[in-house]
Coordinates of C-alpha atoms (C1' of nucleotides) in Angstrom, one line a residue:
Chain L
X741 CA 24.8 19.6 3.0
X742 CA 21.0 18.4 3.3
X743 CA 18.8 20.9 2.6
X744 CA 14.8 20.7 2.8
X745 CA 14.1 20.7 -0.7
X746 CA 16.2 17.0 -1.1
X747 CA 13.7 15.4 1.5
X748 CA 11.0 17.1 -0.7
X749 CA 12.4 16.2 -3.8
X750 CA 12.8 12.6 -2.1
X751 CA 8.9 12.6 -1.3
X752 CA 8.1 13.5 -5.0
X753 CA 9.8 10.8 -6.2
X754 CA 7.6 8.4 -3.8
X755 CA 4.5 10.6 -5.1
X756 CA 5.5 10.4 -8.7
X757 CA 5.2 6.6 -8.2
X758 CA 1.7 6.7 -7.7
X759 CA 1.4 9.1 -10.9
X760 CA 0.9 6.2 -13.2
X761 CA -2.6 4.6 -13.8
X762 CA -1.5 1.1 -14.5
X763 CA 0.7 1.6 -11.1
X764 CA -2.3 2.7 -9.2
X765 CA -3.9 -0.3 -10.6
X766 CA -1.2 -3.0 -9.7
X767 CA -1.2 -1.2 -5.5
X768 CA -5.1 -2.0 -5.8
X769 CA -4.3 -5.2 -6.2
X770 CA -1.7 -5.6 -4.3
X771 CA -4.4 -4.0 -1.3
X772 CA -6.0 -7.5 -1.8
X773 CA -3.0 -9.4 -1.5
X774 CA 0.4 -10.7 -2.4
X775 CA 0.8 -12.3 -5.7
X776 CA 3.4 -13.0 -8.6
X777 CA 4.3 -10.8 -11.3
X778 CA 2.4 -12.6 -13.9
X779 CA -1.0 -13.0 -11.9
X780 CA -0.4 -9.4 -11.4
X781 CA -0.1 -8.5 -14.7
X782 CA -3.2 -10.7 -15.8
X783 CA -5.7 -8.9 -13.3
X784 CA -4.1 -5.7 -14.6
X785 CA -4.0 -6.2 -18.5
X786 CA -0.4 -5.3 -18.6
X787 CA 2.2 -7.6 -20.5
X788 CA 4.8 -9.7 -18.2
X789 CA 7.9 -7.3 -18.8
X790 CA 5.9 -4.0 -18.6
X791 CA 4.1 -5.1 -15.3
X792 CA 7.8 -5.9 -13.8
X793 CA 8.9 -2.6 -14.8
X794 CA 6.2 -1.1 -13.1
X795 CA 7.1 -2.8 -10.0
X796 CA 10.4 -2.2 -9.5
X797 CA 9.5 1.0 -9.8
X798 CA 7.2 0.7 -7.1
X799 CA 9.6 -1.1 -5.1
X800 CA 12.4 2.0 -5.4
X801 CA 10.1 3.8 -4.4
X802 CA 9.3 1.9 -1.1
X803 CA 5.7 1.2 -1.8
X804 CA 6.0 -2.7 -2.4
X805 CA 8.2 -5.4 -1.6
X806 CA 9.7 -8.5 -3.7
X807 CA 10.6 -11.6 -2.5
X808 CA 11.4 -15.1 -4.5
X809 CA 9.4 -18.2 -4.1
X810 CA 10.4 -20.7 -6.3
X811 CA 11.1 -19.2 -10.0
X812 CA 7.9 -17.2 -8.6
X813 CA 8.8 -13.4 -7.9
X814 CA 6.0 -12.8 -4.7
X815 CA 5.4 -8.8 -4.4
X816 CA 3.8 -7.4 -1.3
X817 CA 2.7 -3.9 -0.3
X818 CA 5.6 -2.6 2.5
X819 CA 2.7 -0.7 4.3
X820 CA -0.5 -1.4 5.5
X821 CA -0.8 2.6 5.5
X822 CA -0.3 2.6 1.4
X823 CA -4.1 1.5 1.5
X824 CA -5.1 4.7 3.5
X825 CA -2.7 7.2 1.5
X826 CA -4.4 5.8 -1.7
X827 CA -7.8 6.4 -0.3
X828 CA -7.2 9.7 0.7
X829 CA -5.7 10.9 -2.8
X830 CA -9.2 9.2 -4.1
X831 CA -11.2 11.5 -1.0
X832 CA -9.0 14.9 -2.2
X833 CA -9.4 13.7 -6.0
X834 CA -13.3 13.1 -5.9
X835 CA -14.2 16.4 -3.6
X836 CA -12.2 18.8 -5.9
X837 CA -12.1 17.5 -9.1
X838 CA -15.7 18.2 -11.1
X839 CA -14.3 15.8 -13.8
X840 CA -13.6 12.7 -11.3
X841 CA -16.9 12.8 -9.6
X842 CA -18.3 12.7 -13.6
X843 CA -16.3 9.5 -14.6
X844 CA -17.5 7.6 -10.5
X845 CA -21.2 8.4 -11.7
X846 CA -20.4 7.3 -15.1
X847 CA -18.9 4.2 -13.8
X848 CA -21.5 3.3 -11.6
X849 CA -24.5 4.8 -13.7
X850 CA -27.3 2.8 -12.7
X851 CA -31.1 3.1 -13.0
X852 CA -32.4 3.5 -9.2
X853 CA -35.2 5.9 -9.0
X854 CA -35.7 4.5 -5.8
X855 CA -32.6 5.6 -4.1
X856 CA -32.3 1.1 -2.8
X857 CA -29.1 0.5 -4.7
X858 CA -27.5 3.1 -3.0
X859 CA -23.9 2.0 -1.3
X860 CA -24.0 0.6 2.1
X861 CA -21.6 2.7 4.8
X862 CA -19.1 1.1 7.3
X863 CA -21.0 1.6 9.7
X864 CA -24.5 0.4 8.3
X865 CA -22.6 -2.7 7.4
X866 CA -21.2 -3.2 11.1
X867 CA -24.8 -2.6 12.5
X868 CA -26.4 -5.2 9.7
X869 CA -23.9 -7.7 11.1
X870 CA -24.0 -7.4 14.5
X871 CA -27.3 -8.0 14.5
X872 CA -27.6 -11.0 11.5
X873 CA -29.4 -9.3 9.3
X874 CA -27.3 -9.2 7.2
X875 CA -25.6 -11.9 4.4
X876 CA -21.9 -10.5 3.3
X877 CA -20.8 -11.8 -0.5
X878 CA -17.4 -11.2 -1.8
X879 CA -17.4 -11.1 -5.4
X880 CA -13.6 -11.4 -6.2
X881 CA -11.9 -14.3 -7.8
X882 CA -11.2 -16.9 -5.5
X883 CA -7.5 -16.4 -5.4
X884 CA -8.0 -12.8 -3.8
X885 CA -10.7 -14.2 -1.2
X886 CA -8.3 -17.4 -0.1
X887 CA -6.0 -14.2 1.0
X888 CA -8.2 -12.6 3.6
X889 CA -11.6 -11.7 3.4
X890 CA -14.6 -10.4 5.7
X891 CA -15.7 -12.7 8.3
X892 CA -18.4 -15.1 7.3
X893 CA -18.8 -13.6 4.1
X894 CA -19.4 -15.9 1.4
X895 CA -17.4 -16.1 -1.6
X896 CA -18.9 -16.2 -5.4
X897 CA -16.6 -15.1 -8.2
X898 CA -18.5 -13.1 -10.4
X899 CA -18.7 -15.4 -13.3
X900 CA -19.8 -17.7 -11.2
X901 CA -22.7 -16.2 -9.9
X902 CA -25.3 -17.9 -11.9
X903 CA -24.5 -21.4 -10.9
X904 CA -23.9 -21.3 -7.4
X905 CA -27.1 -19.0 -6.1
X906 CA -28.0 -21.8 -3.9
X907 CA -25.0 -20.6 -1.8
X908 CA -27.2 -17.5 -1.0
X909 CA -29.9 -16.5 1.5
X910 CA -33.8 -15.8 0.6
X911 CA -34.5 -14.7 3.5
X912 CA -31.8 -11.3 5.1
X913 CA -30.6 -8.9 3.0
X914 CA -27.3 -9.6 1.1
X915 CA -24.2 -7.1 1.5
X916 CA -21.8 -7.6 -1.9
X917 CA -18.1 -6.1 -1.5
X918 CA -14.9 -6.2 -3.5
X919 CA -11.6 -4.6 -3.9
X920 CA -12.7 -1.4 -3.1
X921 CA -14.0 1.9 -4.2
X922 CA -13.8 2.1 -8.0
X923 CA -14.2 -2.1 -8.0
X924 CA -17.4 -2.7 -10.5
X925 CA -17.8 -6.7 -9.8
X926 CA -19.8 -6.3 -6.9
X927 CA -22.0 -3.2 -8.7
X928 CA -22.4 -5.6 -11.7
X929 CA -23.2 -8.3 -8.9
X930 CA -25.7 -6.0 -7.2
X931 CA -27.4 -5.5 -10.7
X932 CA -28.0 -9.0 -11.3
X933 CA -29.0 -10.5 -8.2
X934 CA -31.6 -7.8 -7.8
X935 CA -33.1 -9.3 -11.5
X936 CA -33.8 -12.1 -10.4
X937 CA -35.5 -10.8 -7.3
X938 CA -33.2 -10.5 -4.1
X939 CA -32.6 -8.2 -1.5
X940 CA -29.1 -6.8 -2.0
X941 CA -27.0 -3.5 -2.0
X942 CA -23.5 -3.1 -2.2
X943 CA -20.8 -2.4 0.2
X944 CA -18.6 1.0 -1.0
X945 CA -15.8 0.1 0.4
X946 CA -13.9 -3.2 -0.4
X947 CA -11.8 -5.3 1.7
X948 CA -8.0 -3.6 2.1
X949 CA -10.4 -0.5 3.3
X950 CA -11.8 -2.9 6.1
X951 CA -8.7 -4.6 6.6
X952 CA -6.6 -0.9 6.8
X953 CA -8.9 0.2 9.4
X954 CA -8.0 -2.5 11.9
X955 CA -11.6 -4.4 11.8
X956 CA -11.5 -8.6 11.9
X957 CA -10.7 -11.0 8.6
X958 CA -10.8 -14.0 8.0
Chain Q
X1350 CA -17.9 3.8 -22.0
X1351 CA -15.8 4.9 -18.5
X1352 CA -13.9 1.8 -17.3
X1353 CA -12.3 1.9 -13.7
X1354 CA -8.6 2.1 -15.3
X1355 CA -10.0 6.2 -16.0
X1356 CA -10.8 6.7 -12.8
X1357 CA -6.9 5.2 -11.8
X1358 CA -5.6 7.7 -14.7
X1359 CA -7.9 10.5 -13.3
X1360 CA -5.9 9.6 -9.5
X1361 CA -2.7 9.2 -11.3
X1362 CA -2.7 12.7 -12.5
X1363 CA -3.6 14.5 -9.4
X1364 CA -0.4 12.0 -7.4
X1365 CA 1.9 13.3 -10.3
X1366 CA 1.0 16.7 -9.5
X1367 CA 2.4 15.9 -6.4
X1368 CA 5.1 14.3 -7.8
X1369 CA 7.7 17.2 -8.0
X1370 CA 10.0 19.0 -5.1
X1371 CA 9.1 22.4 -6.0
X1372 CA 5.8 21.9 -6.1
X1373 CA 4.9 19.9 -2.8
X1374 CA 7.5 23.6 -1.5
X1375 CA 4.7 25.6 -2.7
X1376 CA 2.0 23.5 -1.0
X1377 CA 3.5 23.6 1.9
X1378 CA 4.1 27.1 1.8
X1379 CA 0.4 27.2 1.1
X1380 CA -0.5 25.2 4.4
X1381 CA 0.5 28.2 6.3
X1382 CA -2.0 30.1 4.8
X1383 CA -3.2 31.4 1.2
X1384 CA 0.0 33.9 -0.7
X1385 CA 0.3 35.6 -4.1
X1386 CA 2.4 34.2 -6.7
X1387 CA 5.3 36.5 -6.5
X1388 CA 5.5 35.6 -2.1
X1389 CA 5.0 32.1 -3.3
X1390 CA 8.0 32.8 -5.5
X1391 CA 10.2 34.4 -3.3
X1392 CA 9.8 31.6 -0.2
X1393 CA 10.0 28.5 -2.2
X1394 CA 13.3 30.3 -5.0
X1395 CA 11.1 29.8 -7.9
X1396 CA 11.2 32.5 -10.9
X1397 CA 7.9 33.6 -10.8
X1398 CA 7.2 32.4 -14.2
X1399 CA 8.0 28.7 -13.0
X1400 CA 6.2 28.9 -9.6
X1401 CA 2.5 30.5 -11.8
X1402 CA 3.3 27.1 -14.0
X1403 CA 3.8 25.7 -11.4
X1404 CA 0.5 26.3 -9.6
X1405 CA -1.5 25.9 -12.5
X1406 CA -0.4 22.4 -12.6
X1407 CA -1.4 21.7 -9.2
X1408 CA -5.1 24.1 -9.9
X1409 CA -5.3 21.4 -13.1
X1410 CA -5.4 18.9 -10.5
X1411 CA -7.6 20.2 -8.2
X1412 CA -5.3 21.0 -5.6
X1413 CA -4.8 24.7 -5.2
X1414 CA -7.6 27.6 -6.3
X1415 CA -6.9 30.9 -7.6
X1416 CA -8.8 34.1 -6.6
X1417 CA -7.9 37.6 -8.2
X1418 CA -7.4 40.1 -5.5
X1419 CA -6.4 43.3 -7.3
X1420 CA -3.6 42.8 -9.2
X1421 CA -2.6 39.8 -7.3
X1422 CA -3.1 36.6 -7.7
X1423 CA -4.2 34.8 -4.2
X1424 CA -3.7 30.8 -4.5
X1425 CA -5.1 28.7 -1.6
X1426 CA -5.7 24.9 -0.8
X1427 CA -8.5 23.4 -2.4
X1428 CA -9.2 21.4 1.0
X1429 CA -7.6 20.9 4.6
X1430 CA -7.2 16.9 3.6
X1431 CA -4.0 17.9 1.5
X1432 CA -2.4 18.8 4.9
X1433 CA -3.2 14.7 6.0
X1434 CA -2.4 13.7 2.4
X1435 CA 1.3 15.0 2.7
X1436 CA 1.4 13.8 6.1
X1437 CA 0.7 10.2 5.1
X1438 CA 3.1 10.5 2.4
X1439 CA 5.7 11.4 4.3
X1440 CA 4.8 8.9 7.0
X1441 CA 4.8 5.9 4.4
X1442 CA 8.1 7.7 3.0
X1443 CA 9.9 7.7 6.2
X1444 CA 8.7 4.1 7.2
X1445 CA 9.6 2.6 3.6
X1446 CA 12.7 4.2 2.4
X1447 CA 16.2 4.0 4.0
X1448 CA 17.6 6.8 1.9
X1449 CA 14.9 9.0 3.5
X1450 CA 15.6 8.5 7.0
X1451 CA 19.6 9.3 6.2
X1452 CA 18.6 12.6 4.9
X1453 CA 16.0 13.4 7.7
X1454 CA 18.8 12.8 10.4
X1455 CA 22.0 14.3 7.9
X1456 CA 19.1 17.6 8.4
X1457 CA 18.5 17.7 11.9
X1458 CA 21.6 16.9 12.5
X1459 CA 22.2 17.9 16.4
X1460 CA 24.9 17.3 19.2
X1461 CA 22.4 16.0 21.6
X1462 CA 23.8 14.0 23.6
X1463 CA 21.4 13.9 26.6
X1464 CA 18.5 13.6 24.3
X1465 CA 17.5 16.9 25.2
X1466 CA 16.7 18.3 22.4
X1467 CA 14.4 15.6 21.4
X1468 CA 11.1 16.7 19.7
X1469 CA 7.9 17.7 21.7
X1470 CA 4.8 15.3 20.5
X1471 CA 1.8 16.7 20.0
X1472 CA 0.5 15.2 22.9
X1473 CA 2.9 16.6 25.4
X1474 CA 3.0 19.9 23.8
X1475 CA -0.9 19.9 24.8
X1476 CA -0.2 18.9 28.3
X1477 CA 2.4 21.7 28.5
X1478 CA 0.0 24.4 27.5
X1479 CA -2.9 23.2 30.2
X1480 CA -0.7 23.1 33.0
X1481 CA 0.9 26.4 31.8
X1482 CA 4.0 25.2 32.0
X1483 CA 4.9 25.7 28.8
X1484 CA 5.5 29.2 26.3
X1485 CA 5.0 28.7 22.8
X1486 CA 7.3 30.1 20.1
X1487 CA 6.0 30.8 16.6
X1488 CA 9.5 31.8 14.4
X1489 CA 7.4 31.6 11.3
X1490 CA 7.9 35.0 9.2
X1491 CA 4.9 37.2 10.3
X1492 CA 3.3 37.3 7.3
X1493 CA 2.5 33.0 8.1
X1494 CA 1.9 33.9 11.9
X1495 CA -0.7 36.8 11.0
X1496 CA -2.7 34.5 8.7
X1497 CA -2.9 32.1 11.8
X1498 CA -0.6 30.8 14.8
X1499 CA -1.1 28.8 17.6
X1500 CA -3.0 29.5 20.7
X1501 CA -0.5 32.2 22.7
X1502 CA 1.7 31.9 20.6
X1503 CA 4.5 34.8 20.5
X1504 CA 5.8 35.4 17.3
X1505 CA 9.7 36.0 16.8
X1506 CA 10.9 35.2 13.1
X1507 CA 14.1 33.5 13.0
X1508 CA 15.7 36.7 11.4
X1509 CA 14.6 38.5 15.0
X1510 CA 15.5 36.2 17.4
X1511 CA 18.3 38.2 18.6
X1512 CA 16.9 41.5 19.0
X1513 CA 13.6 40.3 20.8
X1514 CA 14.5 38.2 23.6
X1515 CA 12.8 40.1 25.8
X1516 CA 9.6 38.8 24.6
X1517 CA 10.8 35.4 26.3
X1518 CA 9.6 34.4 29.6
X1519 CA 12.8 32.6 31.4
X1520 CA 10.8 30.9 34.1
X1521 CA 9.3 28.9 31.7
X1522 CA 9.9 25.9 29.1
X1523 CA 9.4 27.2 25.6
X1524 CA 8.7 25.1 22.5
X1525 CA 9.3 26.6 19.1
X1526 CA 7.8 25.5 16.2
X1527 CA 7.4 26.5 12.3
X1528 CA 6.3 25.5 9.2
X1529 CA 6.0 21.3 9.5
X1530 CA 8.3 18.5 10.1
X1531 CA 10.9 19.3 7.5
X1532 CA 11.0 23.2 8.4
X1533 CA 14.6 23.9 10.1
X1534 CA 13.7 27.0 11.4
X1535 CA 12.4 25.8 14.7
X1536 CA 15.6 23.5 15.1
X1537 CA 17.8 26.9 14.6
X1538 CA 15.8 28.6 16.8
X1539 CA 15.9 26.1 19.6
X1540 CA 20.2 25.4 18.7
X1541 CA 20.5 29.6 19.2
X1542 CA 18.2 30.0 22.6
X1543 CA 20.1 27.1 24.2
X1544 CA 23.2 28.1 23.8
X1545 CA 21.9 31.5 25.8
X1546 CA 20.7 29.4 28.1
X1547 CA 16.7 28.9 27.4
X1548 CA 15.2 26.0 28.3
X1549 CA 13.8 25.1 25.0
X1550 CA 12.5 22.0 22.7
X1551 CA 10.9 22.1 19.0
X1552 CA 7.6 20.7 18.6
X1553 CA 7.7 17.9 16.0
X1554 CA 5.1 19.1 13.9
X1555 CA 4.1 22.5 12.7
X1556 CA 1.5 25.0 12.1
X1557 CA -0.7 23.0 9.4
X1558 CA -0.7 19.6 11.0
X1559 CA -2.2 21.3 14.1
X1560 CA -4.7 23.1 12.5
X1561 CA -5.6 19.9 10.5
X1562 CA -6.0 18.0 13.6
X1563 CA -9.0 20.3 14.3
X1564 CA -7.1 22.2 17.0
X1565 CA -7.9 25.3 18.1
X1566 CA -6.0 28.0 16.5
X1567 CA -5.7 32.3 16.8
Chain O
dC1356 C1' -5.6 56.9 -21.8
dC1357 C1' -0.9 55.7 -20.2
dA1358 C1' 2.5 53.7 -17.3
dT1359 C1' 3.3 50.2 -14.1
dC1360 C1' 2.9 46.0 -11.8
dA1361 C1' 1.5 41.1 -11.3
dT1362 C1' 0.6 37.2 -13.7
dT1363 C1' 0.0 34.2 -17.6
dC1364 C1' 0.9 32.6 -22.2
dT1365 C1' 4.0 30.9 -26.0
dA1366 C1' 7.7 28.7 -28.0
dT1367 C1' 11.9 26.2 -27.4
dC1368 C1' 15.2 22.9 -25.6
dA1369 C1' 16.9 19.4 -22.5
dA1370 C1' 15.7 15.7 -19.5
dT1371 C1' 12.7 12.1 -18.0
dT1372 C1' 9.3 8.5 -18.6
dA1373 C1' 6.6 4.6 -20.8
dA1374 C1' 6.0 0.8 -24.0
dT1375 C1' 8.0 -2.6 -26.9
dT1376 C1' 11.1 -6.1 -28.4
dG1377 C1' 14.3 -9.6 -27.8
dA1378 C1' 18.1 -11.4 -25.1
dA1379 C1' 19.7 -12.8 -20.5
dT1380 C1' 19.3 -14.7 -15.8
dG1381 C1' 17.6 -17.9 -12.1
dA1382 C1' 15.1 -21.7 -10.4
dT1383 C1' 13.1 -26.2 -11.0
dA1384 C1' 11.9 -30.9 -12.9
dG1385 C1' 13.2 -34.6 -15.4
Chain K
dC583 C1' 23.0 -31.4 -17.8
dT584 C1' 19.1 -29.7 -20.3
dA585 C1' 14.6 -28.0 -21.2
dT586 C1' 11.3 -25.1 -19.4
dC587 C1' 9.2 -21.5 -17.0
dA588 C1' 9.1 -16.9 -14.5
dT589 C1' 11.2 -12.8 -14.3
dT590 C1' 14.5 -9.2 -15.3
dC591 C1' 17.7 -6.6 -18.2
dA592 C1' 19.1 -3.7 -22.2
dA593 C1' 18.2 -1.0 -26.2
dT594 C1' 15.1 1.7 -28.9
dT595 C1' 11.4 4.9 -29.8
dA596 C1' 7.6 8.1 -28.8
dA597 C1' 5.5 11.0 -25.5
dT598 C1' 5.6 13.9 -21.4
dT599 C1' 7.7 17.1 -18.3
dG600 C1' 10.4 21.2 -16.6
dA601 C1' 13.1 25.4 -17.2
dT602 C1' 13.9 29.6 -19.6
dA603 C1' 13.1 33.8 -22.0
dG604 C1' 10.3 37.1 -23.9
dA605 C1' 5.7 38.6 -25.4
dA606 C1' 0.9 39.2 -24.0
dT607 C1' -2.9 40.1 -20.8
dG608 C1' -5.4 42.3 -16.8
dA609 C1' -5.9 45.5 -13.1
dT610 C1' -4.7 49.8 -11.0
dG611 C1' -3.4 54.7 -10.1
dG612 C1' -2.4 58.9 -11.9

DNA sequence: CCATCATTCTATCAATTAATTGAATGATAG
DNA sequence: CTATCATTCAATTAATTGATAGAATGATGG
């Protein structure tokens, strides 16, 4: 007989996926896009065999899917929705865990007296755009932003940035995304440009955020 | 220096706190309202040494608070947004695994071959109760329905369905609903009135998901 | 202060999980 | 068919987790 406590025992399983940092790390970039074990484990500093490990765990447990392409393994994320449970573990996570909110400020320590680096919302963002006052740069690596990005945003890798500023505006105010939340390159992106004298905050969410909630890519 | 892969261990720890059967029993005992250890205990068939380690696991991760109230122990949700969290993991769950949806059906396994019995939505539910033509059936234990219920919602616990029918309007659809999706005691309730001749569905969600909707509750 | 009750702590054992290494498989290009 | 590349499998080890039993703590009522 089925009882209760097997469908809940069933969902732990599915939660004790995500109970892994370097699998929380390989979903993120999954959020951005397909990709093959071995890019995977590059962006995620894990070797080859332990990143496919961690995947087929994440694949018995539903979250992602595998499918071959050439001698290329090509794993996707099942569920658009994945994105949204993952952001609201990070919501619950941040609000009642005085140690998390220590490590985001750590991560993100930066020197703004003034209060101007401070993260654009959603909703600022949308306003900026309707209105063009607004430049949008996406920060990731070019494989990530060939997958889907905002609409007319530009797209300058970060270690790039220094040789192709003539890409960039003077004259609005420049919006810099990347993979989401806890993403530094478009902090450390923010940081720079504003040395050498432009106008730019940076987006807090990143681009499976945008994409989750339904708004337009590219 | 705090690097972002922290921040993914920080997130990991909280999902594997969720990452057990007996725990997510205990939250969602908890969703129905704050309860000592020992009732936390008895509802979920924990020892009551295992369900205080229990809890302190999920208070390390932020998920459950503790308040002395004499000699008892009161433990209570850190934040309404667990309600949405389990939600969404049992959404993606559902959606994503096969195994799941074999064990949801084996559970409410029903001879319903008119597709009576079929749930109530939320949505219809709320069309029911403005046109009055719907009574609402709480068979909770009152201990769950005195901490909050429903809007007119009569209370009749499972145990006491047989010896308060009276309480029953017979003019009227009912809809009985419990504890959340998984909870089988509104499908028992609903298999027991029909076969006495009620006119009665379960509602498809329970007590917590309404309340976390922002609905009005008593 | 003492007895009682509710809960937590401590120690222990069994079971599960994660990382590592090297071998095995599957697909492709020559 | 063979060499090569991408991925997976299998075996081992260390670390973590969960259950249990019994001692310890904290609050209450006499």
């Amino acid at each position: 007989m089925t009882s209760q406590q097997d469908l809940l025992d069933m969902l732990a399983q599915v939660a004790r996926a995500l109970g892994n940092g370097h699998r929380l790390a390989l979903l993120e970039r999954l959020a951005q896009g397909g990709a093959s074990v071995e890019s995977l484990a590059n962006t995620t500093d894990l070797t080859v065999g332990n990143a496919s490990q961690h995947l087929q765990h994440l694949r018995r447990a539903g979250l992602v899917t595998a499918q071959r392409s050439g001698k290329q393994m090509i794993y996707r994320l099942t569920d658009e929705r994945i994105v949204n449970l993952l952001g609201l573990l990070r919501q619950v996570a941040e609000t009642n865990l005085a140690e998390m909110e220590r490590l985001v400020s750590r991560l993100f320590a930066e020197d703004d007296a003034d209060g101007v680096l401070e993260a654009v919302s959603r909703d600022e963002l949308l306003a900026g755009l309707a209105s063009g006052e607004v430049a949008l740069l996406d920060v990731r690596p070019e494989e990530e932003y060939e997958a889907g990005h905002l609409p007319e945003a530009i797209n300058i890798p970060l270690e790039q940035l220094g040789d192709m500023l003539g890409k960039l505006p003077r004259d609005r105010e420049i919006v810099a995304y990347c993979r989401g939340p806890y993403c530094v390159l478009s902090h450390e992106a923010v940081q720079r440009l504003r040395q050498l004298g432009y106008r730019v905050r940076r987006f807090e969410e990143g681009y499976p955020e945008w994409k989750a909630a339904g708004l337009p890519i590219a």
